[in-house]
């Protein structure tokens, strides 16, 4: 580094500021923490004491290390104590006027070569920097909460940030054992820009009563492997904080997808800010608690007294990975299963694949030999749809083409007995258009299993305007017996998961198109900053760019929202045959 920084100042000792103090002190820096008055200083010191004490109780820090860390920290309400700090990090409330005032004062106190950094998560770093006489030494240094745990730090360079300042702050971030990504001064930066738009869409989905809060959250945790559902995450972040960030991003880009949902504004006005007030989308045991308590806001989609139809025999139509997985799931749960495909070779191959899957489960200790043998005995295969004449439920898992599905359901309608339920596993097509190919639309429902069906716990149960309530009750009952978590929603393209997931992926592609950040930095930001199991480009290459484009087109046609239009880069890659892992090239070369 050009600068030899040994002492760091932190202004603001709330949860985030105290966390930054801890991070710096853990890495051996001498730290000066500053608050506005003695009471705030005491609270900040308490945050630091409590956080390090938890680390000691969990065996992540010794008492000796804790005392040494606390010994490196000085707390005060006097800004002049920052005079000999080589780096000062501001972590005051997310209000531009407050931040500018702080930077103007600090600018007169510190040495001319000291670096000034703002922890803003959404405000213009340039606007903050211009409150100083030397804006070239101002940079954004956005930590994620909780700072001692989260590895990501976004470094925001303005058009006037000096190159040596940028290099030194990157080295500091690495010394703090963080993973830095360097981006330009755009509201929301990488993580918040992608995350908050997704959370905002989840609020709109709930506001429109498309699905319950529990089902929306379960869909995204079980269907995408996310650490928290969107509404629970908003409660953790704070609805007022999320609203402020969204409002800032919207005012900069005027993208409707970033316009805060009206529901957020109303909840904030009512004081329902999330965990910190004890109530947000969920109700908590007390303010600050993460324990959810029953509040009577959850309602059942099936009226009391509606009984499910008896279901013992199940037909599965198809021979692909999804059909095979669904057949295995039913067979293991004791159902009599008829696996049907019009191609003899394919259905036999599917059956062999199913048996191999069951054998692997035995080898891994997840199944007993007895269960495997019984599951195999529960399955019969055929090339004739006529064998489905006596089943109680048929699950269609053929190609994702509307005309193909409609033709299949027309055949099933003629073959299956009265009262048999016809289910489609479509992930994006309108279920009602499939249902209307039959003379029994009341008996048709969507049951969207996730791949691999043997592993994934989620099933989206999609009812149309014609679906009978006892058919919904039957689908839910069957899912429970399969050991699945069913979420219910209405019949529109994308259902819950794809409607929330694919626009987020599309937004990431647009960010790459704009040369704002690289694929590696965007993936790192979402994994290290938000705890996602995969970055958006890793996920796109895994799903398949052609599949992603098809789903995004369906969403755009359904909602006619300009922001849902597929990113041109995605269309160009698909045209070039770069489809992801399956062609060994997508956003990356594999």
XYZ file of C-alpha atoms in Angstrom:
590
model
C 0.000 0.000 0.000
C 1.047 3.586 -0.619
C -0.342 4.475 2.811
C 0.638 2.719 6.017
C -2.724 2.623 7.762
C -2.718 1.270 11.310
C -5.592 3.234 12.835
C -9.163 3.282 11.553
C -12.026 5.506 12.642
C -15.685 4.481 12.496
C -18.448 7.084 12.810
C -21.752 5.629 13.969
C -21.925 2.729 16.439
C -25.281 1.198 15.630
C -25.510 -2.463 14.643
C -23.597 -1.921 11.409
C -21.047 0.550 12.768
C -20.269 -1.618 15.795
C -19.889 -4.597 13.465
C -17.372 -2.684 11.326
C -15.452 -1.724 14.474
C -15.290 -5.406 15.424
C -14.101 -6.421 11.958
C -11.294 -3.851 12.004
C -10.212 -4.659 15.566
C -10.220 -8.403 14.836
C -7.723 -7.756 12.054
C -5.311 -5.984 14.402
C -6.146 -2.371 13.624
C -6.401 0.236 16.354
C -9.971 1.580 16.112
C -11.665 4.792 17.215
C -15.467 4.569 17.330
C -17.421 7.835 17.425
C -21.062 8.509 18.284
C -23.096 11.677 18.749
C -23.400 11.589 22.562
C -22.374 9.636 25.655
C -25.526 7.478 25.699
C -25.037 6.447 22.067
C -21.373 5.689 22.783
C -22.429 3.415 25.637
C -24.967 1.597 23.444
C -22.349 1.135 20.748
C -19.872 -0.284 23.238
C -22.633 -2.632 24.381
C -23.188 -3.876 20.809
C -19.481 -4.665 20.551
C -19.362 -6.371 23.951
C -22.415 -8.506 23.197
C -21.221 -9.544 19.746
C -17.772 -10.610 20.919
C -19.252 -12.368 23.977
C -21.462 -14.434 21.650
C -18.349 -15.357 19.652
C -16.679 -16.496 22.888
C -19.715 -18.563 23.958
C -19.741 -20.294 20.566
C -16.063 -21.149 20.759
C -15.134 -18.835 17.872
C -12.992 -16.560 20.031
C -11.102 -17.008 23.289
C -11.683 -14.690 26.245
C -8.076 -13.507 25.903
C -8.649 -12.587 22.240
C -11.860 -10.813 23.182
C -10.094 -8.681 25.774
C -7.280 -7.921 23.338
C -9.829 -6.894 20.686
C -11.727 -4.643 23.078
C -8.413 -3.143 24.164
C -7.738 -1.990 20.612
C -11.022 -0.020 20.529
C -11.548 3.491 21.856
C -15.066 4.933 21.866
C -15.921 8.616 22.173
C -18.396 11.326 21.225
C -15.597 13.656 20.094
C -14.921 13.741 16.322
C -11.493 15.272 16.911
C -10.325 11.865 18.176
C -10.203 10.843 14.491
C -7.352 13.251 13.740
C -4.643 10.593 13.398
C -6.744 7.910 11.658
C -5.531 6.910 8.195
C -9.011 5.679 7.228
C -12.391 6.875 8.497
C -15.518 4.830 7.734
C -18.913 6.513 8.090
C -21.859 4.338 9.191
C -24.512 6.891 10.143
C -28.213 6.778 9.093
C -28.942 6.474 5.362
C -29.821 10.160 4.910
C -27.791 12.171 2.409
C -27.853 15.435 4.388
C -26.578 13.684 7.534
C -23.779 11.944 5.659
C -22.698 15.134 3.870
C -22.614 16.985 7.170
C -20.426 14.284 8.745
C -18.004 14.252 5.810
C -17.737 18.034 5.814
C -16.736 18.017 9.491
C -14.325 15.067 9.246
C -12.652 16.636 6.224
C -11.397 19.459 8.492
C -10.094 17.065 11.159
C -8.103 14.288 9.457
C -4.777 14.479 7.647
C -4.713 15.398 3.952
C -3.796 11.842 2.882
C -6.435 10.086 5.016
C -9.078 8.081 3.152
C -12.771 8.810 3.838
C -15.198 5.948 3.188
C -18.979 5.763 3.342
C -20.863 2.578 4.170
C -23.941 3.761 2.234
C -25.936 0.966 0.668
C -27.710 3.077 -1.941
C -26.887 6.795 -1.895
C -24.628 8.485 -4.420
C -21.044 8.367 -3.183
C -20.308 11.301 -5.497
C -22.943 13.432 -3.723
C -21.368 12.541 -0.378
C -17.815 13.147 -1.649
C -18.563 16.666 -2.872
C -19.202 17.757 0.718
C -15.401 17.621 1.171
C -12.602 19.783 -0.210
C -10.821 16.709 -1.618
C -13.521 14.427 -3.088
C -10.844 12.326 -4.809
C -10.044 10.658 -1.465
C -13.640 9.596 -0.837
C -14.783 6.074 -1.673
C -17.730 3.781 -0.909
C -17.026 0.809 1.357
C -20.286 -1.093 1.707
C -20.207 -3.848 4.345
C -23.060 -6.329 4.652
C -24.930 -7.122 7.848
C -23.739 -8.713 10.097
C -20.339 -7.264 9.203
C -18.259 -9.754 11.256
C -19.867 -12.662 9.360
C -20.540 -11.490 5.798
C -17.491 -11.794 3.545
C -18.481 -9.362 0.808
C -17.476 -5.706 0.669
C -18.568 -3.538 -2.251
C -16.004 -0.840 -3.061
C -17.629 2.041 -4.920
C -15.403 4.216 -7.054
C -16.695 7.573 -8.239
C -15.466 9.312 -11.401
C -13.174 11.414 -9.206
C -11.868 8.741 -6.810
C -8.069 8.690 -7.021
C -6.572 5.399 -8.293
C -4.204 5.123 -5.304
C -7.170 5.510 -2.918
C -8.962 2.701 -4.705
C -5.905 0.445 -4.556
C -5.304 1.137 -0.867
C -8.942 0.520 0.102
C -8.931 -2.768 -1.823
C -5.852 -3.861 0.153
C -7.504 -2.807 3.411
C -10.571 -4.916 2.551
C -8.356 -7.953 2.008
C -6.550 -7.314 5.304
C -9.999 -7.345 6.927
C -10.441 -10.851 5.443
C -13.198 -9.642 3.124
C -13.854 -10.360 -0.549
C -13.974 -7.002 -2.345
C -15.736 -6.194 -5.613
C -15.133 -2.812 -7.219
C -18.083 -1.110 -8.939
C -19.165 2.299 -10.172
C -21.338 4.806 -8.365
C -24.828 3.551 -9.231
C -27.677 3.415 -6.710
C -27.910 0.044 -4.998
C -24.568 -1.122 -6.419
C -24.639 -4.871 -7.246
C -26.256 -6.773 -4.397
C -28.959 -4.338 -3.289
C -29.900 -3.463 -6.850
C -30.582 -7.119 -7.656
C -31.874 -8.143 -4.232
C -34.297 -5.299 -3.526
C -36.028 -5.554 -6.916
C -36.688 -9.247 -6.196
C -37.941 -8.503 -2.670
C -40.193 -5.753 -4.025
C -41.795 -8.191 -6.495
C -42.458 -10.587 -3.624
C -44.272 -7.819 -1.727
C -46.424 -7.096 -4.782
C -47.231 -10.794 -5.095
C -48.373 -10.872 -1.467
C -50.176 -7.526 -1.772
C -52.198 -8.914 -4.693
C -53.108 -11.989 -2.606
C -51.598 -14.294 -5.188
C -50.078 -16.488 -2.480
C -49.721 -16.467 1.307
C -46.648 -15.048 3.028
C -45.679 -18.534 4.222
C -46.031 -20.039 0.743
C -44.021 -17.272 -0.930
C -41.197 -17.707 1.559
C -41.291 -21.514 1.451
C -41.290 -21.469 -2.357
C -38.054 -19.472 -2.538
C -36.205 -21.308 0.238
C -37.191 -24.810 -0.906
C -37.364 -24.129 -4.639
C -34.173 -22.051 -4.943
C -32.183 -22.980 -1.853
C -32.159 -19.391 -0.567
C -31.256 -18.886 3.108
C -34.450 -16.908 3.817
C -37.739 -16.229 2.111
C -38.195 -12.692 0.716
C -40.814 -11.491 3.205
C -38.940 -12.862 6.220
C -35.787 -11.201 4.867
C -37.571 -7.863 4.541
C -38.612 -8.152 8.190
C -34.963 -8.742 9.091
C -33.642 -5.852 6.975
C -36.370 -3.488 8.132
C -39.187 -2.348 5.851
C -38.181 1.306 6.267
C -34.603 0.539 5.213
C -35.759 -1.478 2.184
C -38.175 1.278 1.165
C -35.450 3.934 1.359
C -33.069 1.910 -0.805
C -35.756 1.089 -3.368
C -36.847 4.712 -3.518
C -33.275 5.845 -4.144
C -32.755 3.266 -6.906
C -36.103 4.169 -8.507
C -35.393 7.899 -8.509
C -32.095 7.273 -10.290
C -33.301 4.880 -13.005
C -37.125 5.345 -13.048
C -37.529 1.601 -13.537
C -41.025 0.619 -12.409
C -39.699 -2.652 -10.958
C -37.810 -0.583 -8.366
C -40.780 1.603 -7.439
C -41.542 0.600 -3.823
C -44.723 -1.428 -3.491
C -47.531 0.672 -1.946
C -47.914 -1.984 0.731
C -44.437 -1.152 2.054
C -45.366 2.499 2.485
C -48.601 1.640 4.299
C -46.901 -0.817 6.656
C -44.185 1.723 7.472
C -46.846 4.363 8.221
C -48.450 1.879 10.613
C -45.135 1.289 12.383
C -44.830 -2.288 11.107
C -41.109 -2.220 10.305
C -40.251 -5.885 10.833
C -38.358 -7.608 13.611
C -37.168 -4.381 15.231
C -40.760 -3.358 16.030
C -41.991 -6.891 16.668
C -44.244 -6.924 13.624
C -43.848 -6.688 9.874
C -45.039 -9.308 7.415
C -44.892 -11.679 10.383
C -45.514 -11.112 14.087
C -42.621 -11.731 16.488
C -42.415 -12.653 20.154
C -41.100 -9.175 21.017
C -39.291 -6.300 19.284
C -35.872 -7.457 18.111
C -36.784 -11.142 18.348
C -36.564 -13.532 15.417
C -39.150 -15.921 16.867
C -42.377 -15.867 14.825
C -45.653 -16.222 16.742
C -49.144 -17.003 15.482
C -51.143 -13.879 14.624
C -54.221 -15.279 12.892
C -53.271 -13.768 9.529
C -52.794 -17.127 7.808
C -55.834 -18.686 6.156
C -56.395 -22.017 4.445
C -57.095 -22.089 0.703
C -59.391 -25.082 1.247
C -62.617 -24.317 3.135
C -63.367 -26.351 6.258
C -65.283 -29.537 5.537
C -63.895 -30.110 2.028
C -62.461 -33.612 1.895
C -59.801 -34.868 -0.541
C -60.712 -37.553 -3.041
C -59.388 -41.061 -2.305
C -56.129 -41.616 -4.195
C -54.292 -44.944 -4.374
C -53.475 -45.438 -8.065
C -51.392 -42.868 -9.920
C -50.407 -42.524 -13.550
C -47.282 -40.647 -14.667
C -47.033 -39.718 -18.351
C -43.567 -39.100 -19.758
C -40.135 -40.722 -19.846
C -37.770 -37.834 -19.083
C -35.904 -37.004 -15.888
C -38.887 -35.270 -14.337
C -41.378 -38.036 -15.094
C -38.992 -40.696 -13.781
C -38.359 -38.729 -10.586
C -42.070 -38.172 -9.952
C -42.823 -41.870 -10.499
C -40.094 -42.781 -7.998
C -41.467 -40.367 -5.393
C -44.987 -41.836 -5.643
C -43.751 -45.436 -5.647
C -41.621 -44.912 -2.516
C -44.667 -43.468 -0.760
C -46.706 -46.613 -1.375
C -48.795 -45.568 -4.367
C -49.448 -47.968 -7.244
C -47.792 -46.221 -10.182
C -48.245 -46.669 -13.925
C -45.442 -45.014 -15.907
C -46.506 -44.451 -19.506
C -44.664 -43.294 -22.608
C -45.576 -43.915 -26.222
C -41.971 -44.895 -26.991
C -41.164 -48.425 -25.752
C -37.414 -47.858 -25.641
C -37.742 -44.657 -23.652
C -40.114 -45.997 -21.031
C -37.884 -49.025 -20.467
C -34.853 -46.750 -20.197
C -36.737 -44.571 -17.734
C -37.597 -47.601 -15.606
C -33.958 -48.714 -15.565
C -32.914 -45.207 -14.552
C -35.487 -45.249 -11.781
C -34.128 -48.552 -10.439
C -30.580 -47.158 -10.484
C -31.733 -44.101 -8.564
C -33.334 -46.291 -5.904
C -30.157 -48.406 -5.675
C -28.048 -45.284 -5.130
C -30.404 -44.192 -2.357
C -29.842 -47.567 -0.640
C -26.044 -47.191 -1.013
C -26.210 -43.744 0.588
C -28.243 -45.068 3.503
C -31.358 -43.073 2.583
C -33.473 -46.157 1.794
C -33.638 -49.739 2.982
C -33.551 -52.667 0.562
C -37.113 -53.490 1.565
C -38.386 -50.028 0.619
C -36.474 -50.162 -2.680
C -37.937 -53.564 -3.593
C -41.452 -52.473 -2.654
C -41.104 -49.268 -4.687
C -40.040 -51.247 -7.764
C -42.944 -53.629 -7.217
C -45.318 -50.648 -7.090
C -44.365 -49.569 -10.636
C -45.552 -50.907 -13.970
C -44.623 -49.491 -17.366
C -46.573 -49.287 -20.602
C -46.696 -47.625 -24.011
C -50.511 -47.507 -23.984
C -52.403 -44.622 -22.406
C -55.383 -46.959 -21.994
C -53.794 -48.514 -18.866
C -54.618 -45.233 -17.097
C -58.352 -45.887 -17.252
C -58.578 -46.856 -13.574
C -56.119 -44.437 -11.931
C -57.223 -41.772 -9.436
C -54.620 -39.203 -10.421
C -52.569 -38.646 -13.588
C -49.466 -36.456 -13.527
C -48.370 -35.318 -16.995
C -44.639 -34.618 -17.383
C -44.062 -34.314 -21.124
C -42.422 -31.557 -23.183
C -43.148 -27.911 -22.287
C -45.222 -27.164 -25.412
C -48.823 -26.047 -25.057
C -50.169 -27.852 -28.140
C -48.504 -31.122 -27.074
C -49.936 -30.898 -23.587
C -53.400 -30.004 -24.878
C -53.415 -33.041 -27.162
C -52.337 -35.266 -24.261
C -55.047 -33.944 -21.955
C -57.670 -34.423 -24.646
C -56.651 -38.097 -24.777
C -56.530 -38.450 -20.986
C -60.007 -36.932 -20.730
C -61.378 -39.716 -22.937
C -59.478 -42.525 -21.191
C -59.546 -41.711 -17.470
C -62.515 -42.575 -15.294
C -64.943 -39.900 -14.039
C -63.560 -38.211 -10.933
C -59.925 -38.880 -11.830
C -57.734 -35.808 -11.342
C -55.552 -34.656 -14.241
C -52.425 -32.735 -13.216
C -49.800 -30.984 -15.330
C -46.221 -30.329 -14.202
C -45.846 -27.259 -16.429
C -43.500 -24.661 -14.993
C -44.741 -21.675 -16.979
C -47.678 -22.439 -19.304
C -51.265 -21.436 -18.383
C -52.946 -24.426 -16.726
C -56.408 -23.252 -17.801
C -55.464 -23.593 -21.475
C -54.518 -27.191 -20.824
C -57.672 -27.761 -18.761
C -59.960 -26.450 -21.503
C -58.753 -29.195 -23.825
C -60.844 -31.510 -21.617
C -64.524 -31.741 -20.775
C -63.645 -31.724 -17.067
C -61.696 -28.496 -16.362
C -62.820 -28.662 -12.721
C -60.705 -31.812 -12.340
C -57.524 -30.281 -13.803
C -54.782 -28.751 -11.636
C -51.127 -27.807 -11.860
C -48.639 -29.782 -9.732
C -45.234 -28.301 -10.503
C -42.550 -30.579 -9.057
C -38.981 -29.295 -8.952
C -36.012 -31.130 -10.435
C -34.771 -33.558 -9.168
C -38.171 -34.559 -7.834
C -36.632 -37.214 -5.558
C -34.688 -34.491 -3.701
C -36.583 -31.210 -3.973
C -39.252 -30.762 -1.295
C -41.321 -28.140 -3.075
C -44.452 -28.601 -5.196
C -46.376 -25.610 -6.545
C -50.081 -26.478 -6.574
C -51.731 -24.273 -9.191
C -55.509 -23.918 -9.293
C -57.349 -22.321 -12.203
C -60.614 -20.381 -12.103
C -62.328 -23.690 -12.862
C -60.501 -26.039 -10.462
C -62.757 -27.631 -7.859
C -61.834 -27.058 -4.191
C -61.795 -30.801 -3.468
C -59.256 -31.217 -6.283
C -57.036 -28.647 -4.560
C -57.573 -30.486 -1.262
C -56.569 -33.758 -2.931
C -53.392 -32.296 -4.413
C -52.390 -30.885 -1.024
C -53.174 -34.192 0.701
C -51.123 -36.143 -1.844
C -48.155 -33.765 -1.479
C -48.219 -34.204 2.281
C -48.198 -37.997 1.927
C -45.253 -37.692 -0.481
C -43.343 -35.733 2.168
C -43.453 -32.589 0.033
C -44.152 -28.987 1.008
C -46.981 -27.782 -1.178
C -47.483 -24.070 -1.868
C -50.694 -22.879 -3.475
C -51.045 -20.113 -6.021
C -53.209 -18.936 -8.885
C -52.851 -19.759 -12.550
C -50.509 -17.290 -14.182
C -47.177 -17.741 -15.941
C -44.239 -18.511 -13.691
C -46.340 -19.237 -10.590
C -44.328 -18.196 -7.497
C -40.747 -19.341 -8.017
C -40.165 -18.546 -11.671
C -41.991 -15.205 -11.436
C -39.570 -14.108 -8.725
C -36.432 -15.922 -9.879
C -36.148 -15.253 -13.602
C -36.617 -11.460 -13.585
C -33.790 -11.360 -11.016
C -31.612 -13.389 -13.396
C -32.648 -11.100 -16.252
C -31.668 -8.050 -14.173
C -28.230 -9.571 -13.598
C -27.765 -10.019 -17.359
C -28.730 -6.363 -17.940
C -26.159 -5.322 -15.337
C -23.516 -7.302 -17.236
C -24.682 -5.830 -20.549
C -24.196 -2.346 -19.150
C -20.563 -3.237 -18.260
C -21.289 -2.262 -14.658
C -19.702 -5.417 -13.245
C -18.269 -8.729 -14.429
C -19.927 -12.134 -14.221
C -17.485 -13.095 -11.458
C -18.158 -9.971 -9.397
C -21.941 -10.247 -9.762
C -21.881 -13.923 -8.795
C -19.594 -13.184 -5.847
C -21.804 -10.318 -4.674
C -24.917 -12.487 -4.542
C -23.200 -15.470 -2.940
C -21.024 -13.663 -0.396
C -23.344 -10.698 0.177
C -26.750 -12.407 0.175
C -25.880 -16.015 0.997
C -27.230 -17.399 -2.280
C -26.042 -20.943 -3.088
C -25.211 -19.953 -6.671
C -24.580 -16.664 -8.424
C -27.030 -15.668 -11.190
C -24.667 -16.609 -14.037
C -23.753 -19.946 -12.474
C -27.474 -20.653 -12.188
C -28.269 -19.518 -15.739
C -25.581 -21.796 -17.186
C -26.916 -24.693 -15.089
C -30.599 -24.184 -15.969
C -29.834 -23.592 -19.639
C -29.972 -20.248 -21.405
C -32.603 -21.501 -23.841
C -34.858 -22.613 -20.972
C -34.299 -19.301 -19.195
C -35.126 -17.321 -22.335
C -38.336 -19.305 -22.924
C -39.517 -18.681 -19.343
C -38.603 -14.988 -19.491
C -40.549 -14.614 -22.747
C -43.603 -16.262 -21.145
C -43.376 -13.865 -18.204
C -43.097 -10.870 -20.509
C -46.130 -11.985 -22.539
C -48.111 -12.578 -19.352
C -47.338 -9.345 -17.491
C -46.419 -7.003 -20.392
C -43.973 -5.316 -18.039
C -41.110 -3.629 -19.883
C -38.603 -4.709 -17.239
C -39.515 -8.356 -17.910
C -38.439 -8.201 -21.569
C -35.570 -10.679 -22.074
C -32.151 -9.023 -22.023
C -30.779 -8.787 -25.596
C -27.538 -10.480 -24.501
C -29.507 -13.558 -23.439
C -31.224 -13.734 -26.826
C -27.911 -13.324 -28.666
C -26.211 -16.108 -26.701
C -29.089 -18.491 -27.376
C -29.012 -17.661 -31.106
C -25.285 -18.418 -31.104
C -25.932 -21.827 -29.539
C -24.288 -20.913 -26.241
C -26.815 -22.549 -23.931
C -24.750 -23.127 -20.785
C -23.252 -26.277 -19.354
C -25.056 -28.577 -21.783
C -23.186 -27.000 -24.733
C -20.045 -26.324 -22.662
C -20.447 -22.592 -23.173
C -22.861 -20.008 -21.861
C -21.915 -16.979 -19.806
C -18.767 -18.951 -19.030
C -16.835 -21.647 -20.880
C -17.135 -25.031 -19.148
